[in-house]
JSON list of C-alpha atoms in Angstrom, two decimals:
[
{"chain": "A", "resi": 1, "resn": "ALA", "atom": "CA", "xyz": [0.06, 0.19, 0.11]},
{"chain": "A", "resi": 2, "resn": "GLN", "atom": "CA", "xyz": [1.03, 3.65, -0.46]},
{"chain": "A", "resi": 3, "resn": "LYS", "atom": "CA", "xyz": [1.96, 5.60, 2.03]},
{"chain": "A", "resi": 4, "resn": "VAL", "atom": "CA", "xyz": [4.48, 8.82, 3.07]},
{"chain": "A", "resi": 5, "resn": "THR", "atom": "CA", "xyz": [6.04, 9.08, 6.47]},
{"chain": "A", "resi": 6, "resn": "GLN", "atom": "CA", "xyz": [7.59, 11.92, 8.00]},
{"chain": "A", "resi": 7, "resn": "ALA", "atom": "CA", "xyz": [8.45, 11.42, 11.44]},
{"chain": "A", "resi": 8, "resn": "GLN", "atom": "CA", "xyz": [9.11, 14.34, 12.42]},
{"chain": "A", "resi": 9, "resn": "THR", "atom": "CA", "xyz": [6.08, 16.59, 13.31]},
{"chain": "A", "resi": 10, "resn": "GLU", "atom": "CA", "xyz": [7.94, 19.50, 14.58]},
{"chain": "A", "resi": 11, "resn": "ILE", "atom": "CA", "xyz": [11.48, 21.07, 14.49]},
{"chain": "A", "resi": 12, "resn": "SER", "atom": "CA", "xyz": [12.97, 23.97, 15.97]},
{"chain": "A", "resi": 13, "resn": "VAL", "atom": "CA", "xyz": [16.06, 25.40, 14.81]},
{"chain": "A", "resi": 14, "resn": "VAL", "atom": "CA", "xyz": [18.03, 28.47, 15.29]},
{"chain": "A", "resi": 15, "resn": "GLU", "atom": "CA", "xyz": [18.60, 30.96, 12.59]},
{"chain": "A", "resi": 16, "resn": "LYS", "atom": "CA", "xyz": [21.61, 30.06, 10.49]},
{"chain": "A", "resi": 17, "resn": "GLU", "atom": "CA", "xyz": [21.51, 26.15, 11.49]},
{"chain": "A", "resi": 18, "resn": "ASP", "atom": "CA", "xyz": [20.98, 23.55, 8.82]},
{"chain": "A", "resi": 19, "resn": "VAL", "atom": "CA", "xyz": [18.24, 21.81, 9.35]},
{"chain": "A", "resi": 20, "resn": "THR", "atom": "CA", "xyz": [17.15, 18.03, 7.63]},
{"chain": "A", "resi": 21, "resn": "LEU", "atom": "CA", "xyz": [13.26, 17.11, 7.33]},
{"chain": "A", "resi": 22, "resn": "ASP", "atom": "CA", "xyz": [12.86, 13.24, 6.66]},
{"chain": "A", "resi": 23, "resn": "CYS", "atom": "CA", "xyz": [10.31, 11.82, 4.27]},
{"chain": "A", "resi": 24, "resn": "VAL", "atom": "CA", "xyz": [10.22, 7.80, 4.06]},
{"chain": "A", "resi": 25, "resn": "TYR", "atom": "CA", "xyz": [7.64, 6.86, 1.22]},
{"chain": "A", "resi": 26, "resn": "GLU", "atom": "CA", "xyz": [6.12, 3.19, 0.45]},
{"chain": "A", "resi": 27, "resn": "THR", "atom": "CA", "xyz": [4.83, 2.04, -3.02]},
{"chain": "A", "resi": 28, "resn": "ARG", "atom": "CA", "xyz": [4.44, -1.13, -5.23]},
{"chain": "A", "resi": 29, "resn": "ASP", "atom": "CA", "xyz": [5.08, 0.80, -8.38]},
{"chain": "A", "resi": 30, "resn": "THR", "atom": "CA", "xyz": [8.14, 1.26, -10.15]},
{"chain": "A", "resi": 31, "resn": "THR", "atom": "CA", "xyz": [7.03, 4.63, -11.60]},
{"chain": "A", "resi": 32, "resn": "TYR", "atom": "CA", "xyz": [6.47, 7.42, -9.35]},
{"chain": "A", "resi": 33, "resn": "TYR", "atom": "CA", "xyz": [6.77, 11.13, -8.55]},
{"chain": "A", "resi": 34, "resn": "LEU", "atom": "CA", "xyz": [7.73, 12.33, -5.06]},
{"chain": "A", "resi": 35, "resn": "PHE", "atom": "CA", "xyz": [6.87, 16.27, -4.27]},
{"chain": "A", "resi": 36, "resn": "TRP", "atom": "CA", "xyz": [7.73, 18.98, -1.25]},
{"chain": "A", "resi": 37, "resn": "TYR", "atom": "CA", "xyz": [5.56, 21.58, -0.67]},
{"chain": "A", "resi": 38, "resn": "LYS", "atom": "CA", "xyz": [6.09, 24.28, 1.84]},
{"chain": "A", "resi": 39, "resn": "GLN", "atom": "CA", "xyz": [2.66, 25.65, 3.94]},
{"chain": "A", "resi": 40, "resn": "PRO", "atom": "CA", "xyz": [3.32, 28.76, 5.69]},
{"chain": "A", "resi": 41, "resn": "PRO", "atom": "CA", "xyz": [1.28, 30.30, 7.93]},
{"chain": "A", "resi": 42, "resn": "SER", "atom": "CA", "xyz": [-0.67, 32.17, 4.98]},
{"chain": "A", "resi": 43, "resn": "GLY", "atom": "CA", "xyz": [-2.43, 28.47, 4.14]},
{"chain": "A", "resi": 44, "resn": "GLU", "atom": "CA", "xyz": [-1.30, 27.62, 0.52]},
{"chain": "A", "resi": 45, "resn": "LEU", "atom": "CA", "xyz": [0.85, 24.65, -0.14]},
{"chain": "A", "resi": 46, "resn": "VAL", "atom": "CA", "xyz": [3.81, 25.75, -2.52]},
{"chain": "A", "resi": 47, "resn": "PHE", "atom": "CA", "xyz": [5.11, 23.58, -4.63]},
{"chain": "A", "resi": 48, "resn": "LEU", "atom": "CA", "xyz": [8.97, 23.11, -4.33]},
{"chain": "A", "resi": 49, "resn": "ILE", "atom": "CA", "xyz": [10.30, 20.41, -5.94]},
{"chain": "A", "resi": 50, "resn": "ARG", "atom": "CA", "xyz": [9.14, 17.31, -8.64]},
{"chain": "A", "resi": 51, "resn": "ARG", "atom": "CA", "xyz": [11.34, 13.83, -8.46]},
{"chain": "A", "resi": 52, "resn": "ASN", "atom": "CA", "xyz": [10.50, 11.04, -10.80]},
{"chain": "A", "resi": 53, "resn": "SER", "atom": "CA", "xyz": [11.31, 7.44, -9.62]},
{"chain": "A", "resi": 54, "resn": "PHE", "atom": "CA", "xyz": [13.98, 7.14, -11.96]},
{"chain": "A", "resi": 55, "resn": "ASP", "atom": "CA", "xyz": [15.96, 10.61, -11.21]},
{"chain": "A", "resi": 56, "resn": "GLU", "atom": "CA", "xyz": [17.98, 9.51, -8.43]},
{"chain": "A", "resi": 57, "resn": "GLN", "atom": "CA", "xyz": [20.16, 12.73, -8.64]},
{"chain": "A", "resi": 58, "resn": "ASN", "atom": "CA", "xyz": [20.59, 14.89, -6.22]},
{"chain": "A", "resi": 59, "resn": "GLU", "atom": "CA", "xyz": [19.47, 18.74, -6.78]},
{"chain": "A", "resi": 60, "resn": "ILE", "atom": "CA", "xyz": [20.11, 21.76, -5.17]},
{"chain": "A", "resi": 61, "resn": "SER", "atom": "CA", "xyz": [17.99, 25.23, -5.46]},
{"chain": "A", "resi": 62, "resn": "GLY", "atom": "CA", "xyz": [19.88, 27.68, -3.69]},
{"chain": "A", "resi": 63, "resn": "ARG", "atom": "CA", "xyz": [19.65, 27.01, 0.19]},
{"chain": "A", "resi": 64, "resn": "TYR", "atom": "CA", "xyz": [17.83, 23.93, -0.20]},
{"chain": "A", "resi": 65, "resn": "SER", "atom": "CA", "xyz": [18.69, 20.40, -1.29]},
{"chain": "A", "resi": 66, "resn": "TRP", "atom": "CA", "xyz": [17.05, 17.30, -1.92]},
{"chain": "A", "resi": 67, "resn": "ASN", "atom": "CA", "xyz": [18.30, 13.38, -1.36]},
{"chain": "A", "resi": 68, "resn": "PHE", "atom": "CA", "xyz": [16.44, 10.91, -2.76]},
{"chain": "A", "resi": 69, "resn": "GLN", "atom": "CA", "xyz": [17.43, 7.40, -2.12]},
{"chain": "A", "resi": 70, "resn": "LYS", "atom": "CA", "xyz": [15.44, 4.52, -3.61]},
{"chain": "A", "resi": 71, "resn": "SER", "atom": "CA", "xyz": [17.72, 2.03, -1.99]},
{"chain": "A", "resi": 72, "resn": "THR", "atom": "CA", "xyz": [15.99, 3.04, 1.59]},
{"chain": "A", "resi": 73, "resn": "SER", "atom": "CA", "xyz": [12.65, 5.01, 0.21]},
{"chain": "A", "resi": 74, "resn": "SER", "atom": "CA", "xyz": [13.72, 8.25, 1.45]},
{"chain": "A", "resi": 75, "resn": "PHE", "atom": "CA", "xyz": [13.44, 11.84, 0.07]},
{"chain": "A", "resi": 76, "resn": "ASN", "atom": "CA", "xyz": [15.14, 13.78, 2.46]},
{"chain": "A", "resi": 77, "resn": "PHE", "atom": "CA", "xyz": [14.85, 17.71, 2.17]},
{"chain": "A", "resi": 78, "resn": "THR", "atom": "CA", "xyz": [17.90, 20.18, 3.65]},
{"chain": "A", "resi": 79, "resn": "ILE", "atom": "CA", "xyz": [17.82, 23.82, 4.10]},
{"chain": "A", "resi": 80, "resn": "THR", "atom": "CA", "xyz": [21.12, 25.37, 4.54]},
{"chain": "A", "resi": 81, "resn": "ALA", "atom": "CA", "xyz": [21.45, 28.46, 7.03]},
{"chain": "A", "resi": 82, "resn": "SER", "atom": "CA", "xyz": [17.54, 28.28, 7.90]},
{"chain": "A", "resi": 83, "resn": "GLN", "atom": "CA", "xyz": [16.60, 31.90, 8.03]},
{"chain": "A", "resi": 84, "resn": "VAL", "atom": "CA", "xyz": [13.02, 32.56, 9.95]},
{"chain": "A", "resi": 85, "resn": "VAL", "atom": "CA", "xyz": [11.16, 33.14, 6.92]},
{"chain": "A", "resi": 86, "resn": "ASP", "atom": "CA", "xyz": [11.86, 29.25, 6.51]},
{"chain": "A", "resi": 87, "resn": "SER", "atom": "CA", "xyz": [9.72, 28.87, 9.35]},
{"chain": "A", "resi": 88, "resn": "ALA", "atom": "CA", "xyz": [6.29, 26.50, 8.15]},
{"chain": "A", "resi": 89, "resn": "VAL", "atom": "CA", "xyz": [4.92, 23.12, 7.70]},
{"chain": "A", "resi": 90, "resn": "TYR", "atom": "CA", "xyz": [6.64, 20.83, 4.95]},
{"chain": "A", "resi": 91, "resn": "PHE", "atom": "CA", "xyz": [4.75, 18.30, 2.90]},
{"chain": "A", "resi": 92, "resn": "CYS", "atom": "CA", "xyz": [6.26, 15.30, 1.27]},
{"chain": "A", "resi": 93, "resn": "ALA", "atom": "CA", "xyz": [4.32, 13.61, -1.25]},
{"chain": "A", "resi": 94, "resn": "LEU", "atom": "CA", "xyz": [3.92, 10.66, -3.23]},
{"chain": "A", "resi": 95, "resn": "SER", "atom": "CA", "xyz": [2.03, 10.33, -6.78]},
{"chain": "A", "resi": 96, "resn": "GLU", "atom": "CA", "xyz": [2.23, 6.57, -8.35]},
{"chain": "A", "resi": 97, "resn": "THR", "atom": "CA", "xyz": [1.62, 6.39, -11.99]},
{"chain": "A", "resi": 98, "resn": "SER", "atom": "CA", "xyz": [-0.86, 3.41, -11.50]},
{"chain": "A", "resi": 99, "resn": "GLY", "atom": "CA", "xyz": [-4.33, 3.75, -9.78]},
{"chain": "A", "resi": 100, "resn": "THR", "atom": "CA", "xyz": [-6.15, 6.87, -9.05]},
{"chain": "A", "resi": 101, "resn": "TYR", "atom": "CA", "xyz": [-5.29, 10.60, -9.28]},
{"chain": "A", "resi": 102, "resn": "LYS", "atom": "CA", "xyz": [-4.28, 10.89, -5.99]},
{"chain": "A", "resi": 103, "resn": "TYR", "atom": "CA", "xyz": [-1.37, 12.99, -4.38]},
{"chain": "A", "resi": 104, "resn": "ILE", "atom": "CA", "xyz": [-0.81, 10.69, -0.88]},
{"chain": "A", "resi": 105, "resn": "PHE", "atom": "CA", "xyz": [0.29, 13.07, 1.82]},
{"chain": "A", "resi": 106, "resn": "GLY", "atom": "CA", "xyz": [2.43, 12.66, 4.91]},
{"chain": "A", "resi": 107, "resn": "THR", "atom": "CA", "xyz": [1.34, 14.47, 8.20]},
{"chain": "A", "resi": 108, "resn": "GLY", "atom": "CA", "xyz": [3.73, 17.56, 7.50]},
{"chain": "A", "resi": 109, "resn": "THR", "atom": "CA", "xyz": [6.80, 18.50, 9.74]},
{"chain": "A", "resi": 110, "resn": "ARG", "atom": "CA", "xyz": [6.62, 22.08, 11.51]},
{"chain": "A", "resi": 111, "resn": "LEU", "atom": "CA", "xyz": [9.92, 23.98, 11.49]},
{"chain": "A", "resi": 112, "resn": "LYS", "atom": "CA", "xyz": [10.28, 26.61, 13.59]},
{"chain": "A", "resi": 113, "resn": "VAL", "atom": "CA", "xyz": [13.33, 29.07, 12.96]},
{"chain": "A", "resi": 114, "resn": "LEU", "atom": "CA", "xyz": [14.28, 31.29, 15.83]},
{"chain": "A", "resi": 115, "resn": "ALA", "atom": "CA", "xyz": [15.91, 34.64, 15.25]},
{"chain": "B", "resi": 1, "resn": "GLU", "atom": "CA", "xyz": [3.04, 30.18, -9.96]},
{"chain": "B", "resi": 2, "resn": "THR", "atom": "CA", "xyz": [0.48, 31.08, -7.10]},
{"chain": "B", "resi": 3, "resn": "GLY", "atom": "CA", "xyz": [-2.59, 31.95, -9.90]},
{"chain": "B", "resi": 4, "resn": "VAL", "atom": "CA", "xyz": [-5.54, 29.78, -7.76]},
{"chain": "B", "resi": 5, "resn": "THR", "atom": "CA", "xyz": [-7.45, 32.27, -5.83]},
{"chain": "B", "resi": 6, "resn": "GLN", "atom": "CA", "xyz": [-9.59, 31.34, -3.28]},
{"chain": "B", "resi": 7, "resn": "THR", "atom": "CA", "xyz": [-12.50, 32.63, -1.73]},
{"chain": "B", "resi": 8, "resn": "PRO", "atom": "CA", "xyz": [-13.80, 33.11, 1.25]},
{"chain": "B", "resi": 9, "resn": "ARG", "atom": "CA", "xyz": [-10.67, 33.32, 3.14]},
{"chain": "B", "resi": 10, "resn": "HIS", "atom": "CA", "xyz": [-12.59, 32.57, 6.77]},
{"chain": "B", "resi": 11, "resn": "LEU", "atom": "CA", "xyz": [-16.60, 31.55, 6.61]},
{"chain": "B", "resi": 12, "resn": "VAL", "atom": "CA", "xyz": [-18.48, 30.72, 9.65]},
{"chain": "B", "resi": 13, "resn": "MET", "atom": "CA", "xyz": [-21.60, 28.62, 9.26]},
{"chain": "B", "resi": 14, "resn": "GLY", "atom": "CA", "xyz": [-24.03, 27.18, 11.71]},
{"chain": "B", "resi": 15, "resn": "MET", "atom": "CA", "xyz": [-25.15, 23.33, 10.87]},
{"chain": "B", "resi": 16, "resn": "THR", "atom": "CA", "xyz": [-28.02, 24.47, 8.90]},
{"chain": "B", "resi": 17, "resn": "ASN", "atom": "CA", "xyz": [-27.00, 27.09, 6.30]},
{"chain": "B", "resi": 18, "resn": "LYS", "atom": "CA", "xyz": [-25.71, 26.81, 2.69]},
{"chain": "B", "resi": 19, "resn": "LYS", "atom": "CA", "xyz": [-22.82, 28.04, 1.47]},
{"chain": "B", "resi": 20, "resn": "SER", "atom": "CA", "xyz": [-20.42, 27.80, -1.17]},
{"chain": "B", "resi": 21, "resn": "LEU", "atom": "CA", "xyz": [-16.62, 27.81, -1.70]},
{"chain": "B", "resi": 22, "resn": "LYS", "atom": "CA", "xyz": [-15.20, 29.23, -4.79]},
{"chain": "B", "resi": 23, "resn": "CYS", "atom": "CA", "xyz": [-11.83, 28.57, -6.50]},
{"chain": "B", "resi": 24, "resn": "GLU", "atom": "CA", "xyz": [-10.47, 30.06, -9.76]},
{"chain": "B", "resi": 25, "resn": "GLN", "atom": "CA", "xyz": [-7.47, 29.39, -11.54]},
{"chain": "B", "resi": 26, "resn": "HIS", "atom": "CA", "xyz": [-5.49, 32.09, -13.69]},
{"chain": "B", "resi": 27, "resn": "LEU", "atom": "CA", "xyz": [-3.26, 29.29, -15.22]},
{"chain": "B", "resi": 28, "resn": "GLY", "atom": "CA", "xyz": [-5.03, 27.78, -17.59]},
{"chain": "B", "resi": 29, "resn": "HIS", "atom": "CA", "xyz": [-5.24, 24.68, -16.60]},
{"chain": "B", "resi": 30, "resn": "ASN", "atom": "CA", "xyz": [-7.62, 21.44, -17.37]},
{"chain": "B", "resi": 31, "resn": "ALA", "atom": "CA", "xyz": [-7.83, 19.67, -13.61]},
{"chain": "B", "resi": 32, "resn": "MET", "atom": "CA", "xyz": [-9.34, 21.35, -10.29]},
{"chain": "B", "resi": 33, "resn": "TYR", "atom": "CA", "xyz": [-9.42, 19.60, -7.07]},
{"chain": "B", "resi": 34, "resn": "TRP", "atom": "CA", "xyz": [-10.26, 20.02, -3.34]},
{"chain": "B", "resi": 35, "resn": "TYR", "atom": "CA", "xyz": [-8.95, 18.85, -0.65]},
{"chain": "B", "resi": 36, "resn": "LYS", "atom": "CA", "xyz": [-9.82, 19.10, 3.25]},
{"chain": "B", "resi": 37, "resn": "GLN", "atom": "CA", "xyz": [-6.78, 20.04, 5.67]},
{"chain": "B", "resi": 38, "resn": "SER", "atom": "CA", "xyz": [-7.74, 18.63, 9.26]},
{"chain": "B", "resi": 39, "resn": "ALA", "atom": "CA", "xyz": [-5.54, 19.36, 12.18]},
{"chain": "B", "resi": 40, "resn": "LYS", "atom": "CA", "xyz": [-2.91, 16.83, 12.34]},
{"chain": "B", "resi": 41, "resn": "LYS", "atom": "CA", "xyz": [-4.30, 14.19, 9.74]},
{"chain": "B", "resi": 42, "resn": "PRO", "atom": "CA", "xyz": [-2.73, 14.08, 6.35]},
{"chain": "B", "resi": 43, "resn": "LEU", "atom": "CA", "xyz": [-4.47, 16.24, 3.22]},
{"chain": "B", "resi": 44, "resn": "GLU", "atom": "CA", "xyz": [-7.63, 14.46, 2.16]},
{"chain": "B", "resi": 45, "resn": "LEU", "atom": "CA", "xyz": [-8.58, 14.64, -1.34]},
{"chain": "B", "resi": 46, "resn": "MET", "atom": "CA", "xyz": [-12.37, 15.15, -1.76]},
{"chain": "B", "resi": 47, "resn": "PHE", "atom": "CA", "xyz": [-12.72, 15.86, -5.60]},
{"chain": "B", "resi": 48, "resn": "VAL", "atom": "CA", "xyz": [-11.06, 15.56, -9.04]},
{"chain": "B", "resi": 49, "resn": "TYR", "atom": "CA", "xyz": [-12.36, 17.39, -12.09]},
{"chain": "B", "resi": 50, "resn": "SER", "atom": "CA", "xyz": [-10.61, 17.34, -15.58]},
{"chain": "B", "resi": 51, "resn": "LEU", "atom": "CA", "xyz": [-12.13, 19.39, -18.30]},
{"chain": "B", "resi": 52, "resn": "GLU", "atom": "CA", "xyz": [-15.05, 20.23, -16.14]},
{"chain": "B", "resi": 53, "resn": "GLU", "atom": "CA", "xyz": [-16.18, 16.36, -15.40]},
{"chain": "B", "resi": 54, "resn": "ARG", "atom": "CA", "xyz": [-15.74, 14.57, -12.22]},
{"chain": "B", "resi": 55, "resn": "VAL", "atom": "CA", "xyz": [-13.22, 12.01, -12.26]},
{"chain": "B", "resi": 56, "resn": "GLU", "atom": "CA", "xyz": [-12.54, 11.14, -8.84]},
{"chain": "B", "resi": 57, "resn": "ASN", "atom": "CA", "xyz": [-15.01, 11.54, -5.70]},
{"chain": "B", "resi": 58, "resn": "ASN", "atom": "CA", "xyz": [-13.47, 9.83, -2.29]},
{"chain": "B", "resi": 59, "resn": "SER", "atom": "CA", "xyz": [-16.49, 8.66, -0.73]},
{"chain": "B", "resi": 60, "resn": "VAL", "atom": "CA", "xyz": [-17.39, 12.34, 0.72]},
{"chain": "B", "resi": 61, "resn": "PRO", "atom": "CA", "xyz": [-20.40, 12.85, 2.17]},
{"chain": "B", "resi": 62, "resn": "SER", "atom": "CA", "xyz": [-23.67, 14.33, -0.18]},
{"chain": "B", "resi": 63, "resn": "ARG", "atom": "CA", "xyz": [-23.57, 17.41, 2.21]},
{"chain": "B", "resi": 64, "resn": "PHE", "atom": "CA", "xyz": [-20.83, 18.41, 0.08]},
{"chain": "B", "resi": 65, "resn": "SER", "atom": "CA", "xyz": [-21.59, 19.55, -3.15]},
{"chain": "B", "resi": 66, "resn": "PRO", "atom": "CA", "xyz": [-18.96, 20.26, -6.24]},
{"chain": "B", "resi": 67, "resn": "GLU", "atom": "CA", "xyz": [-19.63, 22.02, -8.92]},
{"chain": "B", "resi": 68, "resn": "CYS", "atom": "CA", "xyz": [-16.97, 22.62, -11.92]},
{"chain": "B", "resi": 69, "resn": "PRO", "atom": "CA", "xyz": [-18.83, 25.15, -14.51]},
{"chain": "B", "resi": 70, "resn": "ASN", "atom": "CA", "xyz": [-15.68, 25.54, -16.71]},
{"chain": "B", "resi": 71, "resn": "SER", "atom": "CA", "xyz": [-12.04, 24.78, -16.48]},
{"chain": "B", "resi": 72, "resn": "SER", "atom": "CA", "xyz": [-11.23, 28.11, -14.50]},
{"chain": "B", "resi": 73, "resn": "HIS", "atom": "CA", "xyz": [-13.94, 27.55, -11.45]},
{"chain": "B", "resi": 74, "resn": "LEU", "atom": "CA", "xyz": [-14.59, 25.18, -9.44]},
{"chain": "B", "resi": 75, "resn": "PHE", "atom": "CA", "xyz": [-17.28, 25.55, -6.43]},
{"chain": "B", "resi": 76, "resn": "LEU", "atom": "CA", "xyz": [-17.87, 23.18, -3.07]},
{"chain": "B", "resi": 77, "resn": "HIS", "atom": "CA", "xyz": [-21.38, 23.77, -2.31]},
{"chain": "B", "resi": 78, "resn": "LEU", "atom": "CA", "xyz": [-21.72, 23.10, 1.23]},
{"chain": "B", "resi": 79, "resn": "HIS", "atom": "CA", "xyz": [-25.48, 22.44, 2.91]},
{"chain": "B", "resi": 80, "resn": "THR", "atom": "CA", "xyz": [-25.98, 20.74, 6.79]},
{"chain": "B", "resi": 81, "resn": "LEU", "atom": "CA", "xyz": [-22.97, 20.49, 7.92]},
{"chain": "B", "resi": 82, "resn": "GLN", "atom": "CA", "xyz": [-21.41, 18.83, 10.99]},
{"chain": "B", "resi": 83, "resn": "PRO", "atom": "CA", "xyz": [-19.03, 20.41, 13.57]},
{"chain": "B", "resi": 84, "resn": "GLU", "atom": "CA", "xyz": [-16.18, 17.82, 12.17]},
{"chain": "B", "resi": 85, "resn": "ASP", "atom": "CA", "xyz": [-16.74, 19.19, 9.02]},
{"chain": "B", "resi": 86, "resn": "SER", "atom": "CA", "xyz": [-14.28, 22.35, 10.40]},
{"chain": "B", "resi": 87, "resn": "ALA", "atom": "CA", "xyz": [-11.41, 22.60, 8.64]},
{"chain": "B", "resi": 88, "resn": "LEU", "atom": "CA", "xyz": [-9.25, 24.03, 6.12]},
{"chain": "B", "resi": 89, "resn": "TYR", "atom": "CA", "xyz": [-10.30, 23.40, 2.31]},
{"chain": "B", "resi": 90, "resn": "LEU", "atom": "CA", "xyz": [-7.88, 23.70, -0.22]},
{"chain": "B", "resi": 91, "resn": "CYS", "atom": "CA", "xyz": [-8.36, 23.89, -3.87]},
{"chain": "B", "resi": 92, "resn": "ALA", "atom": "CA", "xyz": [-5.58, 22.94, -6.13]},
{"chain": "B", "resi": 93, "resn": "SER", "atom": "CA", "xyz": [-5.64, 23.00, -10.46]},
{"chain": "B", "resi": 94, "resn": "SER", "atom": "CA", "xyz": [-2.95, 21.03, -12.57]},
{"chain": "B", "resi": 95, "resn": "GLN", "atom": "CA", "xyz": [-2.04, 21.14, -16.60]},
{"chain": "B", "resi": 96, "resn": "GLY", "atom": "CA", "xyz": [-3.73, 17.54, -16.83]},
{"chain": "B", "resi": 97, "resn": "HIS", "atom": "CA", "xyz": [-4.49, 15.52, -14.53]},
{"chain": "B", "resi": 98, "resn": "LEU", "atom": "CA", "xyz": [-1.70, 12.80, -15.19]},
{"chain": "B", "resi": 99, "resn": "LYS", "atom": "CA", "xyz": [-0.21, 11.16, -12.51]},
{"chain": "B", "resi": 100, "resn": "GLY", "atom": "CA", "xyz": [2.74, 12.86, -11.59]},
{"chain": "B", "resi": 101, "resn": "ASP", "atom": "CA", "xyz": [1.50, 16.64, -12.54]},
{"chain": "B", "resi": 102, "resn": "ILE", "atom": "CA", "xyz": [2.36, 19.39, -10.32]},
{"chain": "B", "resi": 103, "resn": "GLN", "atom": "CA", "xyz": [-0.46, 20.71, -8.17]},
{"chain": "B", "resi": 104, "resn": "TYR", "atom": "CA", "xyz": [-0.73, 24.40, -7.45]},
{"chain": "B", "resi": 105, "resn": "PHE", "atom": "CA", "xyz": [-2.59, 25.27, -4.62]},
{"chain": "B", "resi": 106, "resn": "GLY", "atom": "CA", "xyz": [-4.73, 28.37, -3.48]},
{"chain": "B", "resi": 107, "resn": "ALA", "atom": "CA", "xyz": [-4.31, 29.97, -0.06]},
{"chain": "B", "resi": 108, "resn": "GLY", "atom": "CA", "xyz": [-7.57, 27.99, 1.32]},
{"chain": "B", "resi": 109, "resn": "THR", "atom": "CA", "xyz": [-10.90, 28.58, 3.16]},
{"chain": "B", "resi": 110, "resn": "ARG", "atom": "CA", "xyz": [-10.71, 28.52, 6.91]},
{"chain": "B", "resi": 111, "resn": "LEU", "atom": "CA", "xyz": [-14.00, 26.53, 7.50]},
{"chain": "B", "resi": 112, "resn": "SER", "atom": "CA", "xyz": [-16.06, 27.09, 11.05]},
{"chain": "B", "resi": 113, "resn": "VAL", "atom": "CA", "xyz": [-18.95, 24.87, 11.76]},
{"chain": "B", "resi": 114, "resn": "LEU", "atom": "CA", "xyz": [-20.84, 25.43, 14.78]}
]
C-alpha cells in the first residue's frame, strides 16, 4: 500500500543552522513521483520540487537541497543556513503512476526557525 | 505560480446553513481539485475534475457538493454540515490529471461549523 511518513512532527532550530526534514515512502510502483511542498502561515501549499523515480540525482536550489535514495525509500529535504522565513509546515507527497489521481501526503513537519 | 484564488478566506456557518466555496485558477490548467486539511491529519483528496468532468469522488458525504462550470472555476457547495467538517479547504489545479502533474494550491478557506 502507498504511504508517506514524516516522522518529525515539529523541529525548532536557531537561525543559520542547517536542518533536514525526513520523508520515507512506500509504494509498489516502479514509476512514481515525489514532491515537497511548503505551507506558510498564510495557508497555501507552495510547490518546491518534483522528482521522478528514475532520477536519483540530488538537487540543489539555493539554500535548499534534496537527497533521493531509492534503496532506503527516502526523499529528504535539507535547508542550509535556515532563516526565519523558512518557518512553515513542510509536506512530502507521493504520486503513483498506477491507480488513482491521488497525491499521498505525509502529515507534515512544522519547522520553527528562531531568530 | 500562485494563480489559484479561493474565496472566502474564512467562513463561519451554522449546521443548518447553506454556503459555497469558490476557487478560480488563472493558470490555464485543465484539472482542479478539492482537498480537506484537518489538524494532525494528512490532506484528504475530496474531488477531482478534469476538463469539467468529475473523475474522482473520494467517498465524500453528500452534504458536500462540487460544481465545475468551466476549467477555470470550481465550487464546493455546503449544506447541513457537522462540527467535524470544520477544517481548511484547499483548492488546487494542474495542467492535466495525469499522475505526477504538479498541483498548484490556493490559500484555502478556513471553515468553522458551529
